[in-house]
Amino acid sequence: MAAGIDRLGALSKAFEFIYKSETNGEYFEFGVYQGVSLARAIKANVNWQNKTKRSHVNHFFGFDSFEGLPVFEKDDHLAGYGVFQEGQFNDTSVDLVREKITVEGLSLKNVALFPGLFSDSLSSSETLDKLGESVAAIAHIDCDLYSSAQDCLKFLDGRLVDGAVVLFDDWFCYRGRPDRGVNKAFADWLSGSRYTATEYFNYSWAGKAFILNIDVEA
């Protein structure tokens, strides 16, 4: 398991895997905030396109309420743990994210942003129409909460291709407890899915990446 990888390095490694394993799909990000990670992902993809003269990822889909964290549900609380708060990370907007991408000298041509709570936007007919049959080669989940991660994973079920990389920025939050946060959400979702997950690497202080494969027996 790799050590000493920061968030930028994590995205670079994810794209390296996609290109070296010739896995086709798109990039889905849940929890865009101010667009830093989204811009880094686009840049990483351009780098690998230039290196390989191939393109395995062509579109970037970003989902965020752009109003901060939602109202917490029961499983989003942990006694004495106040790292996350309702409304936190609300200092952002769709325009701010677009500006971040263009300031980095990157194109918005194949970038689509979907504002709204995950519980609403991920199931809306407008979202589903825009996405069509798009599938995910990389899913970057940075949504902090159990309830939000559940919404994202349910949405991704059936969209994740064989060999997709899934990154969780907040895996070791909630003091690293497996019964809280995205850690619990992933375990709950995986137990009822047709996917198997292989731990790929840890990154930053709280992140973990997995490679997902489709269970051909399912």
mmCIF file of C-alpha atoms in Angstrom:
data_model
loop_
_atom_site.group_PDB
_atom_site.id
_atom_site.type_symbol
_atom_site.label_atom_id
_atom_site.label_comp_id
_atom_site.label_asym_id
_atom_site.label_seq_id
_atom_site.Cartn_x
_atom_site.Cartn_y
_atom_site.Cartn_z
ATOM 1 C CA MET A 1 0.000 0.000 0.000
ATOM 2 C CA ALA A 2 1.479 3.316 -1.041
ATOM 3 C CA ALA A 3 2.339 5.935 1.576
ATOM 4 C CA GLY A 4 3.018 9.653 1.497
ATOM 5 C CA ILE A 5 0.567 10.460 -1.307
ATOM 6 C CA ASP A 6 -1.261 13.784 -1.133
ATOM 7 C CA ARG A 7 -4.602 14.539 -2.784
ATOM 8 C CA LEU A 8 -2.969 15.724 -5.997
ATOM 9 C CA GLY A 9 -0.880 12.582 -6.107
ATOM 10 C CA ALA A 10 -3.956 10.468 -5.482
ATOM 11 C CA LEU A 11 -5.722 11.841 -8.542
ATOM 12 C CA SER A 12 -2.598 11.400 -10.658
ATOM 13 C CA LYS A 13 -2.300 7.774 -9.518
ATOM 14 C CA ALA A 14 -5.976 7.130 -10.245
ATOM 15 C CA PHE A 15 -5.627 8.404 -13.805
ATOM 16 C CA GLU A 16 -2.387 6.469 -14.229
ATOM 17 C CA PHE A 17 -4.252 3.269 -13.372
ATOM 18 C CA ILE A 18 -7.091 4.060 -15.781
ATOM 19 C CA TYR A 19 -4.722 4.735 -18.669
ATOM 20 C CA LYS A 20 -2.330 1.861 -17.998
ATOM 21 C CA SER A 21 -5.194 -0.601 -17.553
ATOM 22 C CA GLU A 22 -7.055 0.801 -20.610
ATOM 23 C CA THR A 23 -10.259 1.367 -18.661
ATOM 24 C CA ASN A 24 -12.855 3.549 -20.350
ATOM 25 C CA GLY A 25 -15.348 5.784 -18.585
ATOM 26 C CA GLU A 26 -15.863 9.278 -17.236
ATOM 27 C CA TYR A 27 -14.848 11.174 -14.099
ATOM 28 C CA PHE A 28 -17.535 11.733 -11.458
ATOM 29 C CA GLU A 29 -16.872 13.987 -8.451
ATOM 30 C CA PHE A 30 -19.218 14.302 -5.495
ATOM 31 C CA GLY A 31 -18.404 17.279 -3.292
ATOM 32 C CA VAL A 32 -16.807 19.747 -5.686
ATOM 33 C CA TYR A 33 -16.549 22.630 -3.195
ATOM 34 C CA GLN A 34 -14.424 25.331 -4.903
ATOM 35 C CA GLY A 35 -13.237 23.166 -7.814
ATOM 36 C CA VAL A 36 -9.624 22.489 -6.833
ATOM 37 C CA SER A 37 -9.840 18.705 -7.175
ATOM 38 C CA LEU A 38 -11.932 18.919 -10.323
ATOM 39 C CA ALA A 39 -9.334 21.140 -11.992
ATOM 40 C CA ARG A 40 -6.557 18.776 -10.895
ATOM 41 C CA ALA A 41 -8.451 15.812 -12.350
ATOM 42 C CA ILE A 42 -8.882 17.536 -15.704
ATOM 43 C CA LYS A 43 -5.184 18.417 -15.747
ATOM 44 C CA ALA A 44 -4.171 14.853 -14.846
ATOM 45 C CA ASN A 45 -6.296 13.521 -17.682
ATOM 46 C CA VAL A 46 -4.730 15.938 -20.175
ATOM 47 C CA ASN A 47 -1.272 14.815 -19.042
ATOM 48 C CA TRP A 48 -2.105 11.154 -19.619
ATOM 49 C CA GLN A 49 -3.752 11.889 -22.955
ATOM 50 C CA ASN A 50 -0.537 13.588 -24.056
ATOM 51 C CA LYS A 51 1.634 10.754 -22.726
ATOM 52 C CA THR A 52 -0.323 7.924 -24.311
ATOM 53 C CA LYS A 53 -1.901 9.616 -27.339
ATOM 54 C CA ARG A 54 -5.110 7.947 -26.201
ATOM 55 C CA SER A 55 -8.199 9.131 -24.328
ATOM 56 C CA HIS A 56 -9.920 6.917 -21.785
ATOM 57 C CA VAL A 57 -11.754 9.727 -19.953
ATOM 58 C CA ASN A 58 -13.528 12.469 -21.872
ATOM 59 C CA HIS A 59 -16.133 14.023 -19.590
ATOM 60 C CA PHE A 60 -16.107 15.427 -16.067
ATOM 61 C CA PHE A 61 -19.258 15.516 -13.960
ATOM 62 C CA GLY A 62 -19.299 17.474 -10.711
ATOM 63 C CA PHE A 63 -22.040 17.302 -8.079
ATOM 64 C CA ASP A 64 -22.398 19.645 -5.116
ATOM 65 C CA SER A 65 -25.154 21.452 -3.244
ATOM 66 C CA PHE A 66 -23.048 24.629 -3.510
ATOM 67 C CA GLU A 67 -24.791 25.548 -0.245
ATOM 68 C CA GLY A 68 -22.648 23.580 2.181
ATOM 69 C CA LEU A 69 -23.256 20.339 4.066
ATOM 70 C CA PRO A 70 -26.919 19.298 4.357
ATOM 71 C CA VAL A 71 -29.003 18.776 7.479
ATOM 72 C CA PHE A 72 -27.461 15.828 9.317
ATOM 73 C CA GLU A 73 -29.282 12.526 9.557
ATOM 74 C CA LYS A 74 -29.026 10.155 12.523
ATOM 75 C CA ASP A 75 -25.961 8.274 11.252
ATOM 76 C CA ASP A 76 -24.084 11.516 10.511
ATOM 77 C CA HIS A 77 -23.617 12.283 14.216
ATOM 78 C CA LEU A 78 -20.933 11.088 16.613
ATOM 79 C CA ALA A 79 -20.955 12.198 20.251
ATOM 80 C CA GLY A 80 -18.285 14.798 20.932
ATOM 81 C CA TYR A 81 -17.225 15.020 17.279
ATOM 82 C CA GLY A 82 -17.684 18.475 15.793
ATOM 83 C CA VAL A 83 -15.421 18.419 12.743
ATOM 84 C CA PHE A 84 -18.368 18.642 10.360
ATOM 85 C CA GLN A 85 -21.252 21.091 10.738
ATOM 86 C CA GLU A 86 -24.464 21.684 8.828
ATOM 87 C CA GLY A 87 -23.907 24.428 6.242
ATOM 88 C CA GLN A 88 -20.113 24.005 6.320
ATOM 89 C CA PHE A 89 -18.281 24.572 2.999
ATOM 90 C CA ASN A 90 -20.908 26.977 1.664
ATOM 91 C CA ASP A 91 -18.316 29.479 0.404
ATOM 92 C CA THR A 92 -18.560 28.295 -3.179
ATOM 93 C CA SER A 93 -20.692 28.536 -6.306
ATOM 94 C CA VAL A 94 -20.944 27.110 -9.801
ATOM 95 C CA ASP A 95 -19.351 30.277 -11.185
ATOM 96 C CA LEU A 96 -16.441 30.022 -8.740
ATOM 97 C CA VAL A 97 -15.731 26.443 -9.825
ATOM 98 C CA ARG A 98 -15.869 27.353 -13.499
ATOM 99 C CA GLU A 99 -13.508 30.261 -12.861
ATOM 100 C CA LYS A 100 -11.085 27.960 -11.037
ATOM 101 C CA ILE A 101 -10.950 25.619 -14.021
ATOM 102 C CA THR A 102 -10.437 28.372 -16.604
ATOM 103 C CA VAL A 103 -7.801 30.154 -14.478
ATOM 104 C CA GLU A 104 -5.821 26.900 -14.598
ATOM 105 C CA GLY A 105 -5.884 27.179 -18.387
ATOM 106 C CA LEU A 106 -8.272 24.248 -18.761
ATOM 107 C CA SER A 107 -11.334 23.885 -20.959
ATOM 108 C CA LEU A 108 -14.904 23.779 -19.684
ATOM 109 C CA LYS A 109 -16.062 22.094 -22.875
ATOM 110 C CA ASN A 110 -16.548 18.630 -21.379
ATOM 111 C CA VAL A 111 -17.359 19.697 -17.821
ATOM 112 C CA ALA A 112 -20.897 19.559 -16.432
ATOM 113 C CA LEU A 113 -21.835 20.752 -12.948
ATOM 114 C CA PHE A 114 -24.986 19.614 -11.168
ATOM 115 C CA PRO A 115 -26.061 21.856 -8.255
ATOM 116 C CA GLY A 116 -28.356 20.599 -5.539
ATOM 117 C CA LEU A 117 -28.505 18.179 -2.643
ATOM 118 C CA PHE A 118 -27.440 14.680 -3.704
ATOM 119 C CA SER A 119 -30.776 13.320 -2.516
ATOM 120 C CA ASP A 120 -32.430 15.527 -5.147
ATOM 121 C CA SER A 121 -29.957 16.061 -7.981
ATOM 122 C CA LEU A 122 -28.812 12.455 -8.397
ATOM 123 C CA SER A 123 -32.327 11.231 -9.048
ATOM 124 C CA SER A 124 -33.687 14.143 -11.064
ATOM 125 C CA SER A 125 -34.800 13.542 -14.623
ATOM 126 C CA GLU A 126 -32.706 16.528 -15.752
ATOM 127 C CA THR A 127 -29.533 14.952 -14.354
ATOM 128 C CA LEU A 128 -30.300 11.531 -15.779
ATOM 129 C CA ASP A 129 -31.078 12.999 -19.194
ATOM 130 C CA LYS A 130 -27.776 14.903 -19.272
ATOM 131 C CA LEU A 131 -25.755 11.877 -18.218
ATOM 132 C CA GLY A 132 -27.444 9.439 -20.553
ATOM 133 C CA GLU A 133 -25.510 6.174 -20.623
ATOM 134 C CA SER A 134 -22.316 7.675 -19.147
ATOM 135 C CA VAL A 135 -20.318 5.318 -16.943
ATOM 136 C CA ALA A 136 -17.664 6.032 -14.322
ATOM 137 C CA ALA A 137 -13.996 5.091 -14.617
ATOM 138 C CA ILE A 138 -13.121 7.295 -11.631
ATOM 139 C CA ALA A 139 -15.462 8.315 -8.825
ATOM 140 C CA HIS A 140 -14.105 10.874 -6.371
ATOM 141 C CA ILE A 141 -16.293 11.022 -3.270
ATOM 142 C CA ASP A 142 -15.608 13.959 -0.957
ATOM 143 C CA CYS A 143 -18.919 14.408 0.808
ATOM 144 C CA ASP A 144 -17.939 13.798 4.451
ATOM 145 C CA LEU A 145 -21.210 12.271 5.669
ATOM 146 C CA TYR A 146 -22.662 8.761 5.780
ATOM 147 C CA SER A 147 -26.008 9.878 4.345
ATOM 148 C CA SER A 148 -24.432 11.790 1.459
ATOM 149 C CA ALA A 149 -22.039 8.955 0.590
ATOM 150 C CA GLN A 150 -24.970 6.541 0.579
ATOM 151 C CA ASP A 151 -26.743 8.695 -2.010
ATOM 152 C CA CYS A 152 -23.602 8.798 -4.180
ATOM 153 C CA LEU A 153 -22.930 5.072 -4.041
ATOM 154 C CA LYS A 154 -26.518 4.117 -4.797
ATOM 155 C CA PHE A 155 -26.342 6.408 -7.808
ATOM 156 C CA LEU A 156 -23.060 4.850 -8.963
ATOM 157 C CA ASP A 157 -24.330 1.272 -8.666
ATOM 158 C CA GLY A 158 -24.375 -0.004 -12.243
ATOM 159 C CA ARG A 159 -22.435 3.001 -13.557
ATOM 160 C CA LEU A 160 -19.015 1.968 -12.223
ATOM 161 C CA VAL A 161 -17.124 0.056 -14.898
ATOM 162 C CA ASP A 162 -14.985 -2.996 -14.214
ATOM 163 C CA GLY A 163 -11.663 -1.621 -12.978
ATOM 164 C CA ALA A 164 -13.057 1.730 -11.819
ATOM 165 C CA VAL A 165 -11.121 3.652 -9.184
ATOM 166 C CA VAL A 166 -13.125 5.067 -6.270
ATOM 167 C CA LEU A 167 -11.484 7.640 -3.999
ATOM 168 C CA PHE A 168 -12.829 8.627 -0.580
ATOM 169 C CA ASP A 169 -11.211 11.792 0.777
ATOM 170 C CA ASP A 170 -12.846 11.309 4.198
ATOM 171 C CA TRP A 171 -12.306 7.589 4.811
ATOM 172 C CA PHE A 172 -10.567 8.008 8.190
ATOM 173 C CA CYS A 173 -12.734 10.854 9.463
ATOM 174 C CA TYR A 174 -15.016 10.212 12.443
ATOM 175 C CA ARG A 175 -11.843 9.126 14.286
ATOM 176 C CA GLY A 176 -11.391 6.301 11.812
ATOM 177 C CA ARG A 177 -14.464 4.441 13.070
ATOM 178 C CA PRO A 178 -15.776 1.811 10.623
ATOM 179 C CA ASP A 179 -19.330 2.381 11.884
ATOM 180 C CA ARG A 180 -19.472 6.030 10.840
ATOM 181 C CA GLY A 181 -19.046 8.245 7.800
ATOM 182 C CA VAL A 182 -18.128 7.130 4.308
ATOM 183 C CA ASN A 183 -16.383 4.042 5.706
ATOM 184 C CA LYS A 184 -19.721 2.646 6.906
ATOM 185 C CA ALA A 185 -21.558 3.852 3.792
ATOM 186 C CA PHE A 186 -19.161 1.959 1.522
ATOM 187 C CA ALA A 187 -19.369 -1.227 3.580
ATOM 188 C CA ASP A 188 -23.166 -1.109 3.635
ATOM 189 C CA TRP A 189 -23.383 -0.472 -0.091
ATOM 190 C CA LEU A 190 -20.736 -3.014 -1.074
ATOM 191 C CA SER A 191 -22.419 -5.835 0.835
ATOM 192 C CA GLY A 192 -25.474 -5.579 -1.405
ATOM 193 C CA SER A 193 -23.768 -4.759 -4.693
ATOM 194 C CA ARG A 194 -22.339 -6.833 -7.534
ATOM 195 C CA TYR A 195 -18.870 -5.327 -7.037
ATOM 196 C CA THR A 196 -15.763 -6.501 -5.228
ATOM 197 C CA ALA A 197 -13.330 -3.916 -3.872
ATOM 198 C CA THR A 198 -9.550 -4.099 -3.650
ATOM 199 C CA GLU A 199 -7.721 -1.590 -1.455
ATOM 200 C CA TYR A 200 -5.413 0.398 -3.738
ATOM 201 C CA PHE A 201 -3.685 3.103 -1.666
ATOM 202 C CA ASN A 202 -4.062 5.584 1.184
ATOM 203 C CA TYR A 203 -3.544 9.308 0.631
ATOM 204 C CA SER A 204 -3.361 12.531 2.593
ATOM 205 C CA TRP A 205 -4.293 11.901 6.259
ATOM 206 C CA ALA A 206 -7.823 10.606 5.730
ATOM 207 C CA GLY A 207 -8.154 9.290 2.180
ATOM 208 C CA LYS A 208 -8.344 5.795 0.738
ATOM 209 C CA ALA A 209 -8.698 4.555 -2.848
ATOM 210 C CA PHE A 210 -10.161 1.279 -4.082
ATOM 211 C CA ILE A 211 -10.317 -0.568 -7.375
ATOM 212 C CA LEU A 212 -13.758 -1.991 -8.058
ATOM 213 C CA ASN A 213 -14.444 -5.024 -10.179
ATOM 214 C CA ILE A 214 -17.749 -6.408 -11.324
ATOM 215 C CA ASP A 215 -18.599 -9.818 -9.893
ATOM 216 C CA VAL A 216 -19.269 -11.885 -13.009
ATOM 217 C CA GLU A 217 -21.189 -14.407 -10.891
ATOM 218 C CA ALA A 218 -23.705 -11.788 -9.717
#
